[in-house]
Coordinates of C-alpha atoms in Angstrom, one line a residue:
M1 CA 10.1 14.1 12.3
V2 CA 6.4 13.6 11.7
L3 CA 5.2 15.5 8.6
V4 CA 1.4 16.0 8.1
A5 CA 0.3 17.7 4.9
S6 CA -2.8 17.5 2.8
P7 CA -3.1 15.2 -0.3
G8 CA -1.3 16.8 -3.3
A9 CA 0.9 19.0 -1.1
G10 CA 4.1 17.5 -2.6
K11 CA 5.2 15.3 0.3
T12 CA 6.3 12.4 -1.8
T13 CA 8.1 14.2 -4.5
R14 CA 9.4 17.4 -2.9
V15 CA 10.6 16.4 0.5
P16 CA 13.2 13.7 -0.4
A17 CA 14.6 15.8 -3.3
A18 CA 15.0 18.8 -0.9
L19 CA 16.7 16.7 1.7
L20 CA 19.0 15.2 -1.0
K21 CA 20.2 18.8 -1.9
S22 CA 20.8 19.7 1.7
P23 CA 24.4 19.6 3.1
S24 CA 23.0 18.0 6.3
F25 CA 22.2 14.8 4.4
A26 CA 25.6 13.6 3.0
G27 CA 24.5 10.0 2.7
G28 CA 21.8 8.2 0.9
I29 CA 18.0 8.5 1.5
I30 CA 15.5 5.6 1.3
M31 CA 11.8 6.4 0.9
L32 CA 9.3 3.6 1.6
E33 CA 6.1 3.3 -0.4
P34 CA 3.2 0.9 0.2
R35 CA 2.9 -0.3 -3.4
R36 CA 5.1 -1.0 -6.4
L37 CA 3.2 1.4 -8.7
A38 CA 3.6 4.2 -6.2
A39 CA 7.3 3.6 -5.8
R40 CA 8.0 3.5 -9.6
A41 CA 5.8 6.6 -10.2
A42 CA 7.4 8.6 -7.4
A43 CA 10.9 7.9 -8.7
H44 CA 10.0 9.0 -12.2
R45 CA 8.2 12.1 -11.0
I46 CA 11.1 13.2 -8.8
A47 CA 13.5 12.6 -11.7
E48 CA 11.3 14.7 -14.0
E49 CA 10.9 17.6 -11.6
N50 CA 14.6 17.8 -10.9
G51 CA 16.1 17.1 -14.3
W52 CA 17.5 13.8 -13.0
E53 CA 17.7 10.4 -14.6
V54 CA 16.0 7.3 -13.0
G55 CA 18.7 4.9 -12.1
K56 CA 21.3 7.6 -11.4
E57 CA 20.5 10.4 -8.9
V58 CA 17.1 8.7 -8.0
G59 CA 16.1 5.1 -8.5
Y60 CA 13.6 2.6 -7.3
Q61 CA 13.6 -1.0 -6.1
V62 CA 10.5 -3.2 -6.1
R63 CA 10.1 -6.9 -6.3
F64 CA 11.6 -8.3 -9.5
E65 CA 12.9 -4.8 -10.6
N66 CA 15.9 -2.7 -9.4
R67 CA 16.6 0.6 -11.1
T68 CA 19.4 1.9 -9.0
S69 CA 23.2 2.2 -9.5
N70 CA 26.3 2.9 -7.4
V71 CA 25.6 6.7 -7.8
T72 CA 22.0 6.5 -6.7
R73 CA 21.5 8.5 -3.5
L74 CA 17.7 8.5 -3.3
T75 CA 16.1 5.1 -3.5
V76 CA 12.3 4.6 -3.5
M77 CA 11.4 1.1 -2.4
T78 CA 8.4 -0.9 -1.3
E79 CA 8.1 -1.4 2.4
G80 CA 8.7 -5.2 2.4
L81 CA 12.2 -4.8 1.0
L82 CA 13.5 -2.7 3.9
S83 CA 13.5 -5.5 6.4
R84 CA 15.2 -7.8 4.0
R85 CA 17.9 -5.2 3.3
L86 CA 18.4 -4.8 7.1
T87 CA 19.0 -8.5 7.3
S88 CA 22.1 -8.2 5.0
D89 CA 23.0 -4.6 6.0
P90 CA 21.9 -4.3 9.7
E91 CA 23.4 -0.8 10.1
L92 CA 22.2 0.7 6.8
K93 CA 25.7 1.9 6.0
G94 CA 25.8 5.1 4.0
I95 CA 22.1 5.9 4.6
S96 CA 21.4 9.3 6.3
C97 CA 17.6 9.2 6.4
V98 CA 14.7 6.8 5.9
I99 CA 11.3 8.2 5.0
L100 CA 8.1 6.2 5.7
D101 CA 5.6 7.7 3.2
E102 CA 1.8 7.2 3.5
F103 CA 2.2 5.8 7.0
H104 CA -1.5 5.7 7.6
E105 CA -1.8 2.6 5.4
R106 CA 0.1 0.6 8.1
S107 CA 0.8 -2.7 6.5
W108 CA 2.6 -5.2 8.7
H109 CA 5.8 -4.4 6.8
T110 CA 5.4 -0.8 7.9
D111 CA 5.2 -1.7 11.6
I112 CA 8.1 -4.1 11.4
G113 CA 10.2 -1.6 9.4
L114 CA 9.5 1.3 11.8
G115 CA 10.4 -0.9 14.8
L116 CA 13.6 -2.1 13.3
L117 CA 14.6 1.5 12.3
R118 CA 13.8 2.8 15.8
E119 CA 15.9 0.0 17.5
L120 CA 18.8 0.7 15.0
Q121 CA 18.6 4.4 15.8
L122 CA 18.6 3.9 19.6
L123 CA 21.4 1.2 19.6
N124 CA 23.8 1.8 16.8
R125 CA 22.8 4.8 14.6
P126 CA 21.9 7.9 16.6
D127 CA 22.7 9.9 13.5
L128 CA 20.0 8.1 11.4
K129 CA 17.1 10.4 10.6
I130 CA 13.5 8.9 10.5
I131 CA 10.7 10.9 8.8
V132 CA 7.1 9.7 9.0
M133 CA 4.7 11.3 6.4
S134 CA 1.0 11.2 5.7
A135 CA -2.0 13.4 5.1
T136 CA -4.0 11.5 7.7
L137 CA -2.3 10.0 10.7
H138 CA -2.3 10.2 14.5
A139 CA 0.7 12.4 14.6
E140 CA 1.0 12.7 18.4
R141 CA 1.2 8.9 18.8
V142 CA 4.0 8.6 16.2
S143 CA 5.8 11.6 17.8
R144 CA 5.8 9.9 21.2
Y145 CA 7.0 6.6 19.7
L146 CA 10.0 8.5 18.1
G147 CA 11.0 10.1 21.3
K148 CA 8.9 13.2 21.1
A149 CA 9.9 13.9 17.5
P150 CA 8.8 17.3 16.2
I151 CA 5.6 17.5 14.3
L152 CA 5.5 19.6 11.1
E153 CA 2.0 20.4 9.8
V154 CA 1.8 22.0 6.4
T155 CA -1.3 23.7 5.1
S156 CA -0.9 23.8 1.4
Q157 CA -2.7 25.8 -1.3
V158 CA -4.4 22.8 -2.9
H159 CA -7.1 23.2 -5.5
P160 CA -10.7 23.3 -4.2
V161 CA -12.8 20.1 -4.3
E162 CA -16.6 20.1 -4.3
I163 CA -17.9 17.0 -2.3
V164 CA -21.3 15.7 -3.4
Y165 CA -23.0 13.1 -1.3
S166 CA -25.6 10.6 -2.6
K167 CA -29.2 10.9 -1.4
S168 CA -29.4 7.2 -1.1
P169 CA -27.6 5.1 1.6
Q170 CA -24.4 3.3 0.8
L171 CA -24.6 -0.1 -0.8
L172 CA -22.5 -2.6 1.2
T173 CA -22.6 -5.5 -1.3
S174 CA -21.3 -5.6 -4.9
N175 CA -24.5 -6.7 -6.7
D176 CA -26.3 -5.6 -9.9
V177 CA -27.8 -2.6 -8.1
F178 CA -24.3 -1.6 -7.0
Y179 CA -22.9 -1.9 -10.5
Q180 CA -25.8 0.0 -12.0
R181 CA -25.4 2.8 -9.5
V182 CA -21.7 3.3 -10.1
S183 CA -22.1 3.0 -13.9
Q184 CA -24.9 5.4 -14.1
N185 CA -22.9 8.0 -12.0
I186 CA -20.0 7.7 -14.4
L187 CA -22.4 8.1 -17.5
D188 CA -24.1 11.1 -15.9
V189 CA -20.7 12.9 -15.5
L190 CA -19.6 12.0 -19.0
A191 CA -23.0 13.3 -20.5
G192 CA -22.8 16.5 -18.5
R193 CA -25.9 15.7 -16.4
L194 CA -23.6 15.9 -13.3
T195 CA -20.7 18.4 -12.9
G196 CA -17.3 16.9 -13.6
Q197 CA -14.3 18.1 -15.5
G198 CA -11.3 16.2 -16.7
D199 CA -10.7 12.5 -16.4
I200 CA -12.7 10.4 -14.0
L201 CA -11.2 8.2 -11.3
V202 CA -13.6 5.6 -9.8
F203 CA -12.7 3.8 -6.6
L204 CA -14.1 0.2 -6.4
P205 CA -13.3 -2.5 -3.9
G206 CA -11.8 -5.1 -6.1
V207 CA -11.1 -6.6 -9.5
R208 CA -14.5 -8.3 -9.8
E209 CA -16.2 -4.9 -9.4
I210 CA -13.8 -3.2 -11.8
N211 CA -14.5 -5.8 -14.5
Q212 CA -18.3 -5.6 -14.0
V213 CA -18.4 -1.8 -14.3
A214 CA -16.0 -1.9 -17.2
A215 CA -18.2 -4.3 -19.1
R216 CA -21.2 -2.0 -18.6
L217 CA -19.3 1.1 -19.8
E218 CA -17.8 -0.6 -22.8
N219 CA -21.2 -1.4 -24.2
T220 CA -22.4 2.3 -23.7
I221 CA -19.5 4.7 -24.5
S222 CA -17.1 4.8 -27.4
E223 CA -15.3 8.2 -27.3
T224 CA -13.9 7.7 -23.8
E225 CA -11.0 5.5 -22.9
I226 CA -11.6 3.0 -20.1
H227 CA -8.6 1.9 -18.0
K228 CA -8.4 -0.7 -15.2
L229 CA -6.0 -0.1 -12.3
H230 CA -5.3 -2.8 -9.7
G231 CA -2.3 -4.6 -8.3
S232 CA -2.8 -7.8 -10.4
L233 CA -2.2 -5.9 -13.7
K234 CA 1.1 -5.9 -15.5
L235 CA 3.2 -2.9 -14.6
D236 CA 3.0 -1.6 -18.3
D237 CA -0.8 -1.7 -18.0
Q238 CA -0.7 0.2 -14.7
D239 CA 1.6 2.8 -16.3
R240 CA -0.8 3.2 -19.2
A241 CA -3.7 3.9 -16.8
I242 CA -1.9 6.8 -15.0
R243 CA -0.5 8.5 -18.1
K244 CA -2.2 11.5 -19.7
S245 CA -4.2 10.7 -22.8
S246 CA -5.3 12.7 -25.7
R247 CA -8.9 11.5 -25.1
R248 CA -10.9 11.7 -21.9
K249 CA -10.6 8.6 -19.8
V250 CA -12.2 6.7 -17.0
V251 CA -9.9 4.9 -14.6
L252 CA -11.5 2.1 -12.6
A253 CA -9.2 1.5 -9.6
T254 CA -8.9 -0.2 -6.3
N255 CA -7.3 1.6 -3.4
I256 CA -4.0 1.2 -5.2
A257 CA -4.8 4.8 -6.5
E258 CA -5.6 6.1 -3.0
T259 CA -2.2 7.6 -2.1
S260 CA 1.2 8.6 -3.4
L261 CA 0.0 8.7 -7.0
T262 CA -0.9 11.4 -9.4
I263 CA -3.0 10.3 -12.3
D264 CA -2.6 13.0 -14.9
G265 CA -5.8 14.7 -16.0
V266 CA -8.1 13.5 -13.2
A267 CA -10.4 16.2 -11.8
T268 CA -13.4 14.0 -10.9
V269 CA -13.5 11.2 -8.3
I270 CA -16.4 8.8 -7.8
D271 CA -16.0 6.8 -4.6
A272 CA -18.1 3.7 -3.8
G273 CA -16.7 3.8 -0.3
L274 CA -15.7 0.2 -0.1
S275 CA -12.4 -1.8 -0.1
R276 CA -11.2 -5.3 0.5
V277 CA -9.3 -5.7 3.7
A278 CA -6.9 -8.5 4.7
K279 CA -8.1 -10.5 7.7
Q280 CA -7.2 -13.9 9.1
D281 CA -9.6 -16.7 8.3
A282 CA -10.3 -19.9 10.3
N283 CA -7.5 -21.7 8.5
G284 CA -4.9 -19.2 9.5
F285 CA -4.5 -17.6 6.0
S286 CA -5.1 -13.9 5.3
R287 CA -8.2 -13.4 3.1
L288 CA -9.7 -10.2 1.7
E289 CA -13.1 -9.2 3.1
L290 CA -15.4 -6.5 1.7
S291 CA -15.5 -3.6 4.2
R292 CA -16.4 0.1 4.4
I293 CA -13.6 2.5 4.1
S294 CA -12.6 4.8 6.9
Q295 CA -13.0 8.6 7.1
F296 CA -9.2 8.9 6.6
S297 CA -9.4 6.9 3.4
A298 CA -12.3 9.0 2.2
I299 CA -10.2 12.1 2.6
Q300 CA -7.3 10.5 0.7
R301 CA -9.6 9.6 -2.2
T302 CA -11.2 13.0 -2.3
G303 CA -7.7 14.5 -2.6
R304 CA -7.1 12.7 -5.9
A305 CA -9.6 15.1 -7.6
A306 CA -7.5 18.2 -6.8
R307 CA -4.0 17.2 -7.6
Q308 CA -3.8 19.4 -10.7
M309 CA -6.9 21.5 -10.9
P310 CA -10.2 22.2 -9.1
G311 CA -12.2 19.0 -8.9
T312 CA -15.4 17.2 -7.8
C313 CA -15.8 14.1 -5.6
Y314 CA -19.0 12.1 -5.7
R315 CA -19.3 10.0 -2.5
L316 CA -21.8 7.2 -3.1
W317 CA -23.1 7.4 0.5
N318 CA -25.1 10.0 2.5
K319 CA -24.0 12.1 5.4
M320 CA -25.7 9.7 7.9
D321 CA -23.5 6.9 6.6
E322 CA -20.4 8.9 7.1
S323 CA -21.1 9.6 10.7
T324 CA -20.8 5.8 11.4
M325 CA -17.5 5.3 9.5
A326 CA -14.4 4.5 11.6
Q327 CA -11.9 7.3 11.7
S328 CA -9.1 5.0 10.5
E329 CA -8.6 1.4 9.5
A330 CA -7.4 -1.1 12.0
P331 CA -3.7 -1.7 11.3
E332 CA -2.8 -4.9 9.5
I333 CA -0.6 -6.1 12.4
L334 CA -3.8 -6.5 14.4
R335 CA -5.8 -8.3 11.7
I336 CA -3.7 -10.9 10.1
D337 CA -1.7 -14.1 10.8
L338 CA 1.7 -13.0 12.2
S339 CA 3.8 -16.0 11.3
E340 CA 5.7 -14.3 8.5
A341 CA 6.3 -11.2 10.7
V342 CA 7.5 -13.3 13.7
L343 CA 9.8 -15.4 11.4
L344 CA 11.3 -12.2 9.9
L345 CA 11.9 -10.8 13.4
S346 CA 13.7 -14.1 14.3
A347 CA 16.0 -13.6 11.4
H348 CA 16.9 -10.2 13.1
D349 CA 17.7 -12.0 16.3
V350 CA 14.5 -11.1 18.1
N351 CA 14.0 -14.2 20.1
D352 CA 10.8 -13.1 21.7
A353 CA 8.4 -11.0 19.5
R354 CA 6.9 -9.5 22.7
T355 CA 10.1 -7.6 23.4
F356 CA 10.2 -6.0 20.0
S357 CA 9.8 -2.2 19.7
W358 CA 6.3 -2.3 18.4
F359 CA 4.6 0.9 17.5
E360 CA 1.4 -1.0 18.3
T361 CA 1.8 -4.3 20.1
P362 CA -0.1 -7.3 18.6
T363 CA -2.3 -9.4 20.8
E364 CA -0.7 -12.2 22.8
I365 CA -2.9 -14.8 21.2
S366 CA -1.7 -13.8 17.7
I367 CA 1.9 -14.0 18.7
V368 CA 1.5 -17.4 20.4
S369 CA -0.4 -18.8 17.4
A370 CA 2.4 -17.6 15.0
E371 CA 5.1 -19.2 17.2
R372 CA 3.3 -22.5 17.5
L373 CA 2.8 -22.7 13.7
L374 CA 6.4 -21.8 13.0
K375 CA 7.7 -24.4 15.4
N376 CA 5.4 -27.0 13.9
L377 CA 6.8 -26.1 10.4
G378 CA 10.4 -26.5 11.7
A379 CA 11.2 -22.8 11.1
L380 CA 11.8 -22.0 14.8
S381 CA 13.4 -24.0 17.6
G382 CA 13.4 -23.4 21.4
K383 CA 10.6 -22.4 23.6
A384 CA 8.4 -19.3 24.3
G385 CA 10.6 -16.3 25.1
S386 CA 13.7 -17.8 23.5
F387 CA 12.9 -19.0 20.0
C388 CA 15.7 -19.1 17.4
I389 CA 15.3 -19.3 13.6
T390 CA 16.4 -22.6 12.1
A391 CA 18.3 -23.2 8.9
L392 CA 15.0 -24.3 7.4
G393 CA 13.4 -21.1 8.6
K394 CA 16.0 -19.0 6.8
K395 CA 15.2 -20.9 3.6
L396 CA 11.4 -20.2 4.1
L397 CA 12.2 -16.5 4.3
R398 CA 13.6 -16.6 0.8
W399 CA 10.2 -17.3 -0.6
P400 CA 7.8 -14.3 -0.9
L401 CA 5.0 -16.5 0.5
H402 CA 3.2 -17.4 3.7
P403 CA 5.5 -19.7 5.7
R404 CA 3.0 -22.6 5.2
L405 CA 3.3 -22.3 1.4
A406 CA 7.0 -21.8 1.5
R407 CA 7.3 -25.0 3.6
M408 CA 5.3 -26.8 1.0
L409 CA 7.7 -25.7 -1.8
E410 CA 10.7 -26.7 0.3
A411 CA 9.2 -30.1 0.9
A412 CA 8.4 -30.6 -2.8
G413 CA 12.0 -30.8 -4.0
K414 CA 12.9 -30.6 -7.6
E415 CA 10.6 -33.5 -8.6
F416 CA 7.3 -31.9 -7.5
L417 CA 8.3 -28.2 -7.4
S418 CA 6.3 -27.1 -10.4
T419 CA 3.1 -28.8 -9.0
A420 CA 3.7 -27.3 -5.5
A421 CA 4.3 -23.9 -7.1
L422 CA 1.0 -24.1 -8.9
F423 CA -0.9 -25.0 -5.7
A424 CA 0.8 -22.1 -3.9
A425 CA -0.3 -19.7 -6.7
L426 CA -3.8 -21.0 -6.6
I427 CA -4.0 -20.7 -2.8
S428 CA -2.5 -17.3 -2.5
E429 CA -4.1 -15.7 -5.6
K430 CA -7.0 -13.4 -4.7
D431 CA -9.5 -14.6 -7.4
I432 CA -8.3 -17.2 -9.8
L433 CA -11.4 -17.3 -12.0
L434 CA -11.6 -13.6 -12.9
E435 CA -9.2 -13.6 -15.8
P436 CA -9.3 -17.2 -17.3
S437 CA -7.7 -16.1 -20.5
A438 CA -4.5 -15.0 -18.6
A439 CA -4.1 -18.4 -16.9

């Protein structure tokens, strides 16, 4: 089934719980979320709403943390863990349904996961149910891919949101003018010069911008809490940002807060309209580039203002800017180096990535490039159309790293492993100079 419902309608928390209570779903349910914070928050919210306990009826599994038990029937997990689970449990024994939440984000893990699930359903598990959910997606395309699966569109009674556009054009670089505009908008809401109730959620493209705006606010306001929210933070700090506070708060966030997440108390959103998107660089690594968001992302962000009460969204661009925005982001599978994806498929006995059941097939040049790199690394053997994963390739998959970096760690051995690990961290980290005190 394909489920389309507006932000805040309750897809993430209500649908899996309802299925779990239905006699039609006797087995377990897995729900995939794009981020660790969303997975943990969803599990806790579902438990709270149903009087359950996290780790019993409902649990979550993210990297480095597993809160499930042998009685857990609903597991919320990050997308990258599904393909690894399928490696050890190729038939998903005991699982009745897999839900792909926030499908519009389309990480490469999402595409691989959906393809593996579809092949499993067609070949060995016709009883397996697949549900794809989002507020913004191309429902007809997903339905066709899933064999003309039914589309359920839900119009929910969400709280109203007033959308306010800027009179000035959008700023496409993060400079002093950008930081001043964002900071002034926040201060105007806090001072009552602009309408805005409740806590304020501010969408910024990255950690550098969050730190710059936070520094400006900390020198100006004292009665309001300022929280940062991005993927590099410790999970405890992320949890603190989304919890309700006794004081008014400003949450400065990346797109980690765009979907599957309710930040208690937020009724005002300020959206800079930018994000950092992973793209392949000339050296074959994925790098983050500053880009404008899509119209779908703008809808998702606006919906954060109306989760719990009527809200206001300030879009820091004008209507003319919006007319030139793409409807949706290009999926990650079309933007990044595919060597990790191709290696993972090889572990699932897909000897030719071209024959995989892609929802959207990558370009031939990206597949050839990935195969060539993996063969040079010694991770694949054979020739085009009939590659097989090697023993070394299986070792590389155990590292949560790009295959090049994993190969470096394997080559380092015990004597040089700590040095190689440091190099791998420096190469893969987004911005190593932002938080020198944490090094």
